Amino acid sequence: MNEIPLHLVLFVSTTLFFTGAYGFLTRRNMITMLMAIELMLNSVNINFLAFNKYLFPGKAEGVFFTIFIITIAAAEASVAIAIIINLYRKFRTIDAENTDSLKF
Amino acid sequence: MSNIYDYTCFILLLPLLTFLLPGLFGKKFPRISGILGTTSMLIVTVLAYLTAYHYFITDAPAEGYYWPYGSRWPYLVLAKFTWLRFNAALSLDMGIALDPLSVMMLVVVSTVSLMVHLYSTGYMKGEERYSTYFSFLSLFTFSMLGLVVASNIFQIYIFWELVGVSSFLLIGFYFDKPSAVAAAKKAFIVTRFADLGFLCGILILSFYSGSLDFRVIIERMSSSSSAFYSFAAGASFLGVSALTWALVLIFAGGAGKSAMFPLHIWLPDAMEGPTPVSALIHAATMVVAGVFLVARLFPVFCMSHAAMDVVAYTGAASALIAALIACTQTDIKRVLAYSTMSQIGYMMFSLGISGYGGEKGLGYSAALFHLFTHAMFKALLFLCAGAVIHAVHSNEIKDMGGLKKPMPFTSIAFFFACLAISGIPSLSGFYSKEEILTAAFHRNKIIFCTGLLTAGITSFYMFRLYFSIFWNNKNKSGIKTHMAASITIPLFILTVATIEAGHIPFGKYVSSDGLPLHSDTDIRLSAAAIIISGIGILTAAFLYLKERTLPGRISAKAGIVYRFIAGKLYIDELYLLITKKVVFNLISAPAAWVDRNIVDGGMNLLGAAAENVSETIRPVQSGKIRNYALWFLAGTILISLFLIYVIR
């Protein structure tokens, strides 16, 4: 079975990352923005795994990093959702356009 | 090391304690503070006398250092400890130095202070800030005693400033009186100004001698073969050797404290303080600190003729000028203040004309002898004046007269004090003044003539005061006086001291080289001085014994001269002119302009710039989270491109 070439994997992860970035910049709903962030994190995970497999096949550091990132992403999601809930209590909305009182 | 002088430390500790205790807790127990202060002062006086007894009379054996070699009296340093250590060569030591000079001063300060404490318990009774007063009085006594026993020139400076502070506090004791506040401020500023010179002098002297300790300084500086001396005498600034500069600057500090011309302007105003304070600080003890300082460094002063001349001529000029001004004053305390200045001028010129050792050192002994007797009779004069002011409720001569009847005791005490200050034989002032005039006669004829003239004027204005207060017209106001025992006892003791202090063989104990000095006064000189004084007294009696219009007519005749002297030579006005017109306009005003426009302007410019910049970049922080994310992303991409294509 032929292996998938590295650049194809990287192409997938780049697409995924910019999809996430585009979503983060254009969406106004904070939950959606959070999901976009998760997309970006996952694209990074794919990068780690791909480089680990293709460049250093005998080692496992990339895999460890991926596991760390997944764990932290879970924790980060819970924190972010807590922040969103508090914002909602204060502003009665989770639209990022309207929650702009933290400024000069 | 333990020796019989261990108790001497308490001389310093007790006044400190009686400063702190009433100062902190006096409000609750106002009555006690007076008794406490007086009792502790009594103990201090007894200890001081005991020290003097052991030191002078019993020749108690002590681990001492004898200087100069062959001197009879040891130089002892007790309770020595290092207060501040900079390096191995330079450290500030504190200690209690005992030598004939400091032991004599201990006796003078403690005696006068005890008398004034006792007198104050009666005089200040019913005063609202009674315990504060006694607390300040103890602070003063503590600092003065610390000053006279200082073993180190820096220690003397510390206590010197403490003395200045307590003097400031006591002059301004009636701080609700604007004139008292102004007087306190004036005294403080003038003496601080002089102390600047003192500090510079200390720094120069200690730089060249490599030490701050008196013993080491004197040892290194007072022999012309020493390397330190030739270093200091060789270095010159503006054509004057560094040693002379140091000594003249130190003398400037002493002149400020001792109210020497032209730094005397604070002393007459200092009479705003309570009268016992004037007696203690501004007549008997603090103002002689300058004399003490010169005497302390006397062997070093002897090495510079120029410095000695400055001391001598300043002293002589002060003596004469103050005596002249005293004749024209109408406030009795001011007359006494100028008389103090004049007498201190005597001591100064006596030190200035003195030589070192043997017969030539007569001036030194005489100056300190006069310091000793003057402390007694001047304290007595002031305390009498206090009693008179208490009875009449006025300081002005014109409100007094005929007080001989209602105040016989005060009148007699005042009479003896006047005789003493005029130098009438068998009273204390006679002996000390004779010695001064003899010393001056042998060393400097100009100064001798000034001294003799001053002696005549002195007896004139003192008896002018005496006759105007106690004789003159009938008792106008019908004064009834009640003198408390606390007031009469000090007067009595001081009268005895005034009469008897002259019989102490002073030269035997205190002399420039530590050897007994026998002075034999020339009978012709004594006769001249007595005749001059007699003329002064008779003139005063002629003019002021009965109420006459003659004095007024004489002063009117003298016209401009009289007004010039009565206006205190317009020195105050001259200083005001200099400070207001010259210093304020030429120095302070440009300095203020620089401060306001350049220093402040620079700061304002910086502030305005920062404000403008932040105003401009403020909109960047919009609060819109996606904005930030966009900037962040753009930045990341830029940095990535930079890393990839530029750095590689």
XYZ file of C-alpha atoms in Angstrom, chain B residues 6-628:
623
model
C 31.869 55.640 86.174
C 29.158 57.810 87.667
C 30.015 60.611 85.267
C 27.920 58.900 82.584
C 24.813 59.672 84.603
C 25.505 63.366 84.128
C 24.458 62.828 80.537
C 21.828 60.150 81.022
C 19.678 61.869 83.640
C 18.832 65.008 81.627
C 18.075 62.815 78.626
C 15.660 60.843 80.778
C 13.986 63.959 82.116
C 13.661 65.210 78.571
C 11.940 62.035 77.388
C 9.667 61.313 80.358
C 7.906 64.693 80.718
C 8.019 65.117 76.970
C 6.078 61.898 76.454
C 3.905 61.677 79.549
C 4.035 65.214 80.948
C 0.518 66.150 79.858
C -0.954 63.778 82.424
C 1.239 64.807 85.357
C 2.043 68.483 84.824
C 3.054 69.170 88.409
C 5.597 66.401 88.630
C 7.741 67.385 85.663
C 9.122 70.495 87.370
C 10.050 68.601 90.508
C 11.424 65.727 88.466
C 13.564 68.005 86.319
C 14.887 69.959 89.281
C 15.672 66.829 91.285
C 17.512 65.193 88.448
C 19.377 68.436 87.838
C 20.345 68.476 91.505
C 21.773 64.971 91.165
C 23.584 65.957 87.994
C 25.080 68.986 89.722
C 26.234 66.882 92.653
C 27.805 64.392 90.257
C 29.486 67.203 88.334
C 30.916 68.619 91.541
C 32.029 65.144 92.554
C 33.766 64.737 89.220
C 35.462 68.095 89.639
C 36.446 67.196 93.182
C 37.965 63.895 92.129
C 39.604 65.411 89.114
C 41.073 68.575 90.547
C 41.395 68.062 94.269
C 42.053 64.412 95.012
C 44.052 63.756 91.845
C 42.341 60.398 91.665
C 44.619 57.945 89.899
C 43.131 57.013 86.596
C 44.255 55.355 83.423
C 44.881 58.620 81.725
C 46.691 60.125 78.888
C 48.718 63.173 79.675
C 48.837 65.880 77.110
C 50.950 67.851 76.595
C 53.741 65.791 78.082
C 54.333 66.822 81.613
C 50.868 68.217 82.014
C 49.436 67.880 85.458
C 45.977 66.860 84.362
C 45.130 63.642 82.543
C 42.961 63.537 79.462
C 40.440 60.805 80.168
C 37.936 59.324 77.783
C 35.082 57.446 79.433
C 32.348 55.313 77.972
C 33.976 55.308 74.600
C 32.234 53.448 71.822
C 32.314 53.455 68.073
C 29.133 54.929 66.766
C 29.724 54.791 63.054
C 32.543 52.970 61.331
C 33.440 53.809 57.752
C 36.681 51.939 57.410
C 39.669 50.982 59.475
C 41.074 54.503 59.449
C 37.878 56.514 59.790
C 35.276 55.938 62.446
C 33.093 58.173 64.548
C 33.597 57.539 68.213
C 31.444 58.801 71.009
C 32.803 59.286 74.444
C 33.023 61.463 77.489
C 36.289 63.327 77.594
C 37.465 64.738 80.882
C 40.139 67.375 80.949
C 40.371 70.597 82.949
C 38.331 72.474 80.353
C 35.427 70.037 80.190
C 35.330 69.451 83.942
C 35.180 73.204 84.505
C 32.387 73.500 81.945
C 30.478 70.639 83.578
C 30.472 72.601 86.803
C 29.364 75.838 85.123
C 26.604 74.285 83.029
C 25.179 72.125 85.772
C 25.245 74.923 88.360
C 23.522 77.485 86.192
C 21.104 74.900 84.884
C 20.156 73.826 88.388
C 19.560 77.430 89.427
C 17.420 78.039 86.379
C 15.421 74.834 86.897
C 14.730 75.813 90.473
C 13.849 79.362 89.493
C 11.574 78.125 86.731
C 9.470 76.021 89.076
C 8.351 79.301 90.597
C 8.567 81.565 87.573
C 6.695 79.374 85.135
C 4.025 78.245 87.611
C 0.596 78.150 86.063
C 2.003 78.065 82.565
C -0.071 75.922 80.268
C 2.859 74.069 78.723
C 4.706 73.709 82.016
C 5.926 70.155 81.459
C 6.906 70.867 77.855
C 8.998 73.727 79.141
C 10.859 71.527 81.573
C 11.278 68.868 78.964
C 12.913 71.375 76.606
C 15.047 72.691 79.442
C 16.320 69.158 80.069
C 16.968 68.665 76.377
C 19.058 71.787 76.381
C 20.986 70.722 79.479
C 21.596 67.301 77.977
C 22.924 68.699 74.729
C 25.071 71.328 76.403
C 26.622 68.770 78.742
C 27.162 66.456 75.782
C 28.816 69.301 73.923
C 31.300 70.110 76.649
C 32.380 66.517 77.243
C 32.592 65.574 73.562
C 35.778 63.731 72.733
C 35.327 64.003 69.031
C 34.823 66.963 66.772
C 31.881 65.344 65.060
C 30.250 64.556 68.380
C 30.609 68.205 69.291
C 28.899 69.090 66.023
C 25.959 66.795 66.762
C 25.443 68.258 70.207
C 26.069 71.725 68.812
C 23.042 71.308 66.549
C 21.000 69.802 69.376
C 21.785 72.880 71.435
C 20.642 74.999 68.517
C 17.376 73.095 68.285
C 16.604 73.385 71.975
C 17.441 77.070 71.855
C 15.027 77.416 68.924
C 12.304 75.569 70.816
C 12.738 77.680 73.926
C 12.936 81.057 72.180
C 9.740 80.167 70.382
C 8.149 78.825 73.547
C 5.368 81.415 73.381
C 4.612 80.389 69.844
C 1.340 82.316 69.754
C 3.379 85.535 69.811
C 4.494 86.385 66.262
C 7.597 88.202 67.485
C 8.731 85.093 69.394
C 8.253 82.932 66.327
C 10.217 85.390 64.214
C 12.984 85.541 66.821
C 13.221 81.754 67.018
C 13.399 81.509 63.259
C 16.035 84.221 63.091
C 18.193 82.595 65.748
C 17.951 79.250 64.037
C 18.720 80.523 60.559
C 21.620 82.752 61.606
C 23.268 80.028 63.666
C 22.644 77.435 60.966
C 24.306 79.751 58.494
C 27.316 79.956 60.784
C 27.255 76.195 61.320
C 27.738 75.699 57.611
C 31.148 77.301 58.107
C 31.713 75.094 61.125
C 30.959 71.959 59.126
C 33.289 73.002 56.296
C 35.968 73.736 58.885
C 35.514 70.306 60.464
C 35.814 68.627 57.088
C 38.963 70.521 56.138
C 40.594 70.027 59.507
C 39.781 66.339 59.699
C 40.892 65.822 56.120
C 44.314 67.237 56.832
C 44.737 65.649 60.234
C 43.230 62.318 59.179
C 41.131 62.034 62.281
C 38.072 63.389 63.999
C 39.277 62.750 67.511
C 40.329 65.859 69.423
C 43.329 64.203 70.970
C 44.661 63.003 67.646
C 43.907 66.286 65.875
C 45.673 68.319 68.525
C 48.591 65.922 68.678
C 49.107 65.956 64.926
C 48.404 69.602 64.289
C 50.052 71.407 67.133
C 53.683 70.644 66.468
C 55.383 72.350 63.585
C 57.558 69.285 62.937
C 54.614 66.998 62.294
C 54.004 65.903 58.716
C 50.289 66.548 59.069
C 50.920 70.110 60.106
C 53.237 70.874 57.239
C 50.739 69.299 54.845
C 47.933 71.545 56.121
C 50.051 74.663 56.453
C 51.586 74.115 53.035
C 48.350 73.728 51.111
C 46.958 77.118 50.332
C 43.759 78.480 48.903
C 43.420 82.145 47.886
C 46.773 82.820 49.469
C 45.739 81.554 52.886
C 46.864 78.198 54.219
C 44.375 75.380 54.548
C 44.918 75.246 58.289
C 43.941 78.904 58.654
C 40.899 78.379 56.473
C 39.804 75.440 58.596
C 40.282 77.348 61.832
C 38.595 80.516 60.597
C 35.609 78.491 59.363
C 35.376 76.654 62.672
C 35.562 79.998 64.407
C 32.728 81.229 62.182
C 30.553 78.476 63.640
C 31.637 79.489 67.126
C 31.004 83.153 66.356
C 27.482 82.348 65.206
C 26.651 80.535 68.404
C 28.464 83.082 70.556
C 26.809 86.055 68.844
C 30.022 87.659 67.697
C 29.825 90.651 65.398
C 28.554 90.468 62.598
C 26.576 87.288 63.369
C 25.169 88.684 66.620
C 21.817 89.849 65.269
C 19.881 86.890 66.642
C 20.863 87.308 70.289
C 18.879 90.447 71.222
C 15.795 89.027 69.531
C 16.253 85.742 71.376
C 15.158 87.600 74.508
C 11.599 86.832 73.415
C 11.949 83.518 75.219
C 10.998 83.091 78.878
C 13.465 84.957 81.104
C 14.935 81.887 82.858
C 15.717 80.540 79.408
C 17.509 83.756 78.546
C 19.517 83.338 81.723
C 20.445 79.748 80.993
C 20.909 79.666 77.254
C 21.439 83.145 75.983
C 23.600 84.427 78.767
C 25.429 81.806 80.736
C 25.918 78.595 78.839
C 25.035 78.174 75.196
C 26.471 81.447 73.969
C 29.851 80.590 75.435
C 29.944 77.452 73.286
C 31.966 79.387 70.727
C 34.521 80.330 73.371
C 34.574 76.722 74.474
C 35.154 75.537 70.922
C 38.106 77.841 70.394
C 39.503 76.833 73.776
C 39.063 73.155 72.914
C 41.108 73.512 69.748
C 43.380 76.097 71.310
C 46.706 74.327 70.634
C 45.748 74.134 66.957
C 44.604 77.760 66.857
C 47.989 78.746 68.256
C 49.619 77.357 65.139
C 47.958 79.934 62.906
C 48.595 83.566 63.669
C 46.083 84.709 61.088
C 43.283 82.691 62.674
C 44.217 83.985 66.118
C 44.095 87.543 64.832
C 40.646 86.953 63.389
C 39.492 85.653 66.774
C 41.075 88.544 68.648
C 39.807 91.383 66.471
C 36.336 89.924 66.079
C 36.162 89.608 69.845
C 37.392 93.124 70.478
C 35.059 94.647 67.881
C 32.089 92.751 69.317
C 32.973 93.827 72.840
C 33.084 97.509 71.966
C 30.133 97.628 69.557
C 27.858 95.665 71.863
C 28.778 97.865 74.806
C 27.937 100.996 72.799
C 24.598 99.619 71.645
C 23.766 98.504 75.185
C 23.901 102.137 76.337
C 21.029 103.073 74.051
C 18.614 100.190 74.575
C 15.518 100.634 76.701
C 14.419 97.016 77.057
C 16.245 95.654 80.106
C 16.623 92.180 78.657
C 18.104 93.614 75.494
C 20.599 95.640 77.501
C 21.609 92.413 79.209
C 21.770 90.615 75.869
C 24.171 93.181 74.451
C 26.157 93.083 77.653
C 26.449 89.302 77.208
C 27.702 89.796 73.697
C 30.207 92.335 74.933
C 31.502 90.049 77.675
C 31.816 87.131 75.271
C 33.774 89.476 73.036
C 36.101 89.883 76.007
C 36.594 86.146 76.276
C 37.171 85.829 72.548
C 39.817 88.482 72.277
C 41.471 87.152 75.367
C 41.758 83.768 73.643
C 42.865 85.446 70.447
C 45.756 87.340 71.972
C 46.900 84.430 74.111
C 49.992 82.443 73.355
C 50.645 78.842 74.121
C 52.162 77.759 77.398
C 53.592 79.434 80.444
C 53.128 83.159 81.021
C 52.071 83.713 77.433
C 49.070 81.463 78.031
C 47.542 83.891 80.510
C 44.907 84.964 78.015
C 43.616 81.400 77.750
C 43.180 80.963 81.483
C 41.747 84.448 81.802
C 39.171 83.848 79.066
C 37.931 80.668 80.712
C 38.021 82.266 84.124
C 35.872 85.070 82.777
C 33.571 82.486 81.221
C 33.197 80.932 84.654
C 32.542 84.129 86.594
C 30.441 85.634 83.820
C 28.138 82.605 83.858
C 27.436 83.238 87.524
C 26.841 86.976 87.499
C 25.062 87.075 84.153
C 22.686 84.323 85.248
C 22.092 86.342 88.397
C 21.415 89.510 86.381
C 18.914 87.739 84.182
C 17.137 86.042 87.050
C 16.857 89.401 88.842
C 15.561 90.953 85.638
C 13.044 88.118 85.477
C 11.860 88.899 88.988
C 11.546 92.595 88.091
C 9.653 91.844 84.893
C 7.393 89.495 86.808
C 6.554 92.308 89.203
C 6.236 95.167 86.717
C 4.832 93.203 83.761
C 6.987 95.138 81.349
C 10.438 94.959 79.844
C 10.830 98.693 79.382
C 13.013 100.801 81.622
C 10.513 103.652 81.601
C 7.905 101.479 83.355
C 10.294 100.840 86.221
C 11.990 102.935 88.844
C 12.076 103.096 92.588
C 11.868 99.341 92.943
C 14.438 99.409 95.737
C 11.693 99.554 98.369
C 9.347 96.822 97.189
C 12.104 94.467 96.057
C 15.030 94.944 98.438
C 16.476 91.488 97.999
C 16.460 91.588 94.200
C 17.921 95.065 94.341
C 20.890 93.917 96.444
C 21.517 90.877 94.256
C 21.373 93.018 91.131
C 23.721 95.534 92.717
C 26.347 92.889 93.425
C 26.050 91.492 89.938
C 26.522 94.990 88.486
C 29.583 95.504 90.641
C 30.952 92.165 89.478
C 30.455 92.862 85.789
C 32.005 96.314 86.219
C 35.104 94.741 87.735
C 35.028 96.214 91.198
C 37.677 94.589 93.444
C 36.904 91.543 95.576
C 33.975 90.551 93.351
C 34.411 87.763 90.866
C 34.365 89.865 87.713
C 37.307 91.911 88.948
C 39.741 89.004 88.970
C 38.834 87.587 85.594
C 38.689 90.985 83.913
C 42.022 91.977 85.436
C 43.631 88.869 84.042
C 42.185 89.527 80.610
C 43.380 93.123 80.587
C 46.830 92.124 81.853
C 47.124 89.504 79.146
C 45.982 92.004 76.526
C 48.387 94.655 77.804
C 51.368 92.370 77.285
C 50.328 91.045 73.911
C 48.425 93.685 71.950
C 48.080 97.333 72.920
C 45.212 98.185 70.537
C 43.072 95.445 71.950
C 44.058 96.425 75.456
C 42.779 99.961 74.859
C 39.540 98.635 73.365
C 39.092 96.387 76.385
C 39.731 99.190 78.810
C 37.285 101.507 77.044
C 34.699 98.741 76.946
C 35.148 98.172 80.679
C 34.224 101.804 81.299
C 31.190 101.678 79.028
C 30.141 98.391 80.611
C 30.019 99.837 84.076
C 28.159 102.871 82.720
C 25.320 100.957 81.092
C 25.054 98.392 83.880
C 24.631 101.113 86.464
C 22.335 103.029 84.160
C 20.184 99.917 84.302
C 20.554 99.535 88.053
C 19.721 103.126 88.886
C 16.865 103.293 86.403
C 15.231 100.156 87.752
C 15.786 100.440 91.457
C 16.278 104.153 92.204
C 15.251 107.008 90.017
C 11.674 108.145 90.491
C 9.136 107.124 93.066
C 7.439 103.820 92.785
C 4.635 104.817 90.438
C 2.521 101.739 90.287
C 2.642 100.773 93.946
C 3.991 97.333 93.263
C 3.537 94.664 95.853
C 5.708 91.678 95.275
C 5.629 88.243 96.647
C 8.761 86.277 95.932
C 8.463 82.511 96.182
C 11.295 80.587 97.820
C 12.021 78.912 94.504
C 12.917 82.349 93.152
C 14.865 83.752 96.083
C 17.023 80.674 96.711
C 18.679 80.699 93.268
C 19.177 84.447 93.539
C 20.858 83.990 96.888
C 23.110 81.142 95.750
C 24.127 83.001 92.619
C 24.848 86.157 94.621
C 27.210 84.170 96.811
C 28.815 82.672 93.706
C 29.121 86.130 92.158
C 30.933 87.425 95.177
C 33.113 84.406 95.859
C 33.879 82.829 92.468
C 36.784 85.188 91.927
C 38.750 83.684 94.773
C 39.188 80.351 93.050
C 42.823 79.962 91.989
C 41.687 79.348 88.474
C 45.044 79.441 86.698
C 46.177 76.554 88.858
C 43.544 74.305 87.311
C 42.875 75.517 83.807
C 45.789 76.696 81.740
C 46.889 76.298 78.177
C 49.615 73.746 78.864
C 48.209 71.993 81.931
C 50.786 73.498 84.282
C 49.765 75.740 87.154
C 49.830 79.366 86.143
C 50.471 82.084 88.678
C 49.390 85.399 87.427
C 50.602 88.483 89.165
C 48.612 91.451 88.056
C 50.245 94.808 87.731
C 48.802 97.191 90.312
C 48.876 100.067 87.830
C 46.794 98.134 85.346
C 44.260 97.278 88.041
C 44.135 100.888 89.097
C 43.531 102.048 85.527
C 40.679 99.565 85.069
C 39.105 100.446 88.413
C 39.307 104.176 87.692
C 37.712 103.722 84.259
C 34.930 101.624 85.768
C 34.496 104.148 88.547
C 34.083 106.945 86.031
C 31.429 104.869 84.272
C 29.547 104.243 87.500
C 29.712 107.887 88.592
C 28.496 109.096 85.212
C 25.598 106.676 85.407
C 24.829 107.820 88.951
C 24.969 111.443 87.896
C 22.601 110.885 84.984
C 20.172 108.302 86.290
C 20.138 108.330 90.095
C 17.395 110.955 90.106
C 14.952 111.479 87.349
C 16.449 114.136 85.122
C 16.023 115.410 81.633
C 19.758 115.521 81.008
C 20.080 112.052 79.398
C 17.365 112.933 76.924
C 19.050 116.205 76.064
C 22.422 114.525 75.601
C 21.004 111.935 73.254
C 19.204 114.671 71.324
C 22.492 116.580 71.026
C 24.298 113.509 69.776
C 21.644 113.331 67.088
C 22.648 111.187 64.199
C 25.353 109.312 66.092
C 22.884 108.387 68.804
C 20.293 107.251 66.301
C 22.909 105.212 64.480
C 23.892 103.365 67.641
C 20.336 103.050 68.947
C 19.413 101.558 65.598
C 21.953 98.824 66.379
C 24.258 100.208 63.647
C 21.496 99.244 61.194
C 23.049 95.816 60.784
C 19.658 94.121 60.712
C 18.566 96.499 57.995
C 21.802 95.888 56.112
C 21.204 92.145 56.191
C 17.637 92.645 55.080
C 18.861 94.823 52.251
C 21.399 92.233 51.205
C 18.995 89.316 51.427
C 16.009 91.094 49.879
C 17.665 93.189 47.211
C 20.772 91.248 46.310
C 20.152 87.618 47.162
C 16.464 87.504 46.297
C 16.726 89.551 43.134
C 20.006 88.387 41.710
C 20.135 84.777 42.836
C 16.743 83.576 43.970
C 14.710 85.179 41.194
C 16.791 83.725 38.314
C 16.901 80.392 40.127
C 13.136 80.474 40.477
C 12.805 81.328 36.786
C 15.036 78.401 35.807
C 13.080 76.126 38.101
C 9.710 77.235 36.802
C 10.535 77.426 33.114
C 13.350 75.020 32.407
C 13.027 72.309 35.013
C 9.253 72.350 35.256
C 8.963 73.109 31.536
C 11.019 70.064 30.646
C 8.858 67.874 32.811
C 5.685 69.333 31.307
C 7.040 68.723 27.809
C 7.659 65.067 28.578
C 4.184 64.734 30.042
C 2.523 66.410 27.050
C 4.457 64.239 24.606
C 3.428 61.060 26.391
C -0.181 62.231 26.442
C -0.198 63.014 22.726
C 1.306 59.688 21.762
C -1.129 57.716 23.872
C -4.050 59.755 22.537
C -2.988 58.853 19.015
C -2.577 55.131 19.537
C -5.600 54.750 21.769
C -8.084 53.577 19.092
C -5.952 50.477 18.494
C -7.413 49.032 21.653
C -10.968 48.845 20.405
C -12.397 46.124 22.581
C -13.462 44.183 19.500
C -11.960 40.751 19.915
C -11.895 39.877 16.222
C -9.938 42.985 15.483
C -7.250 41.797 17.829
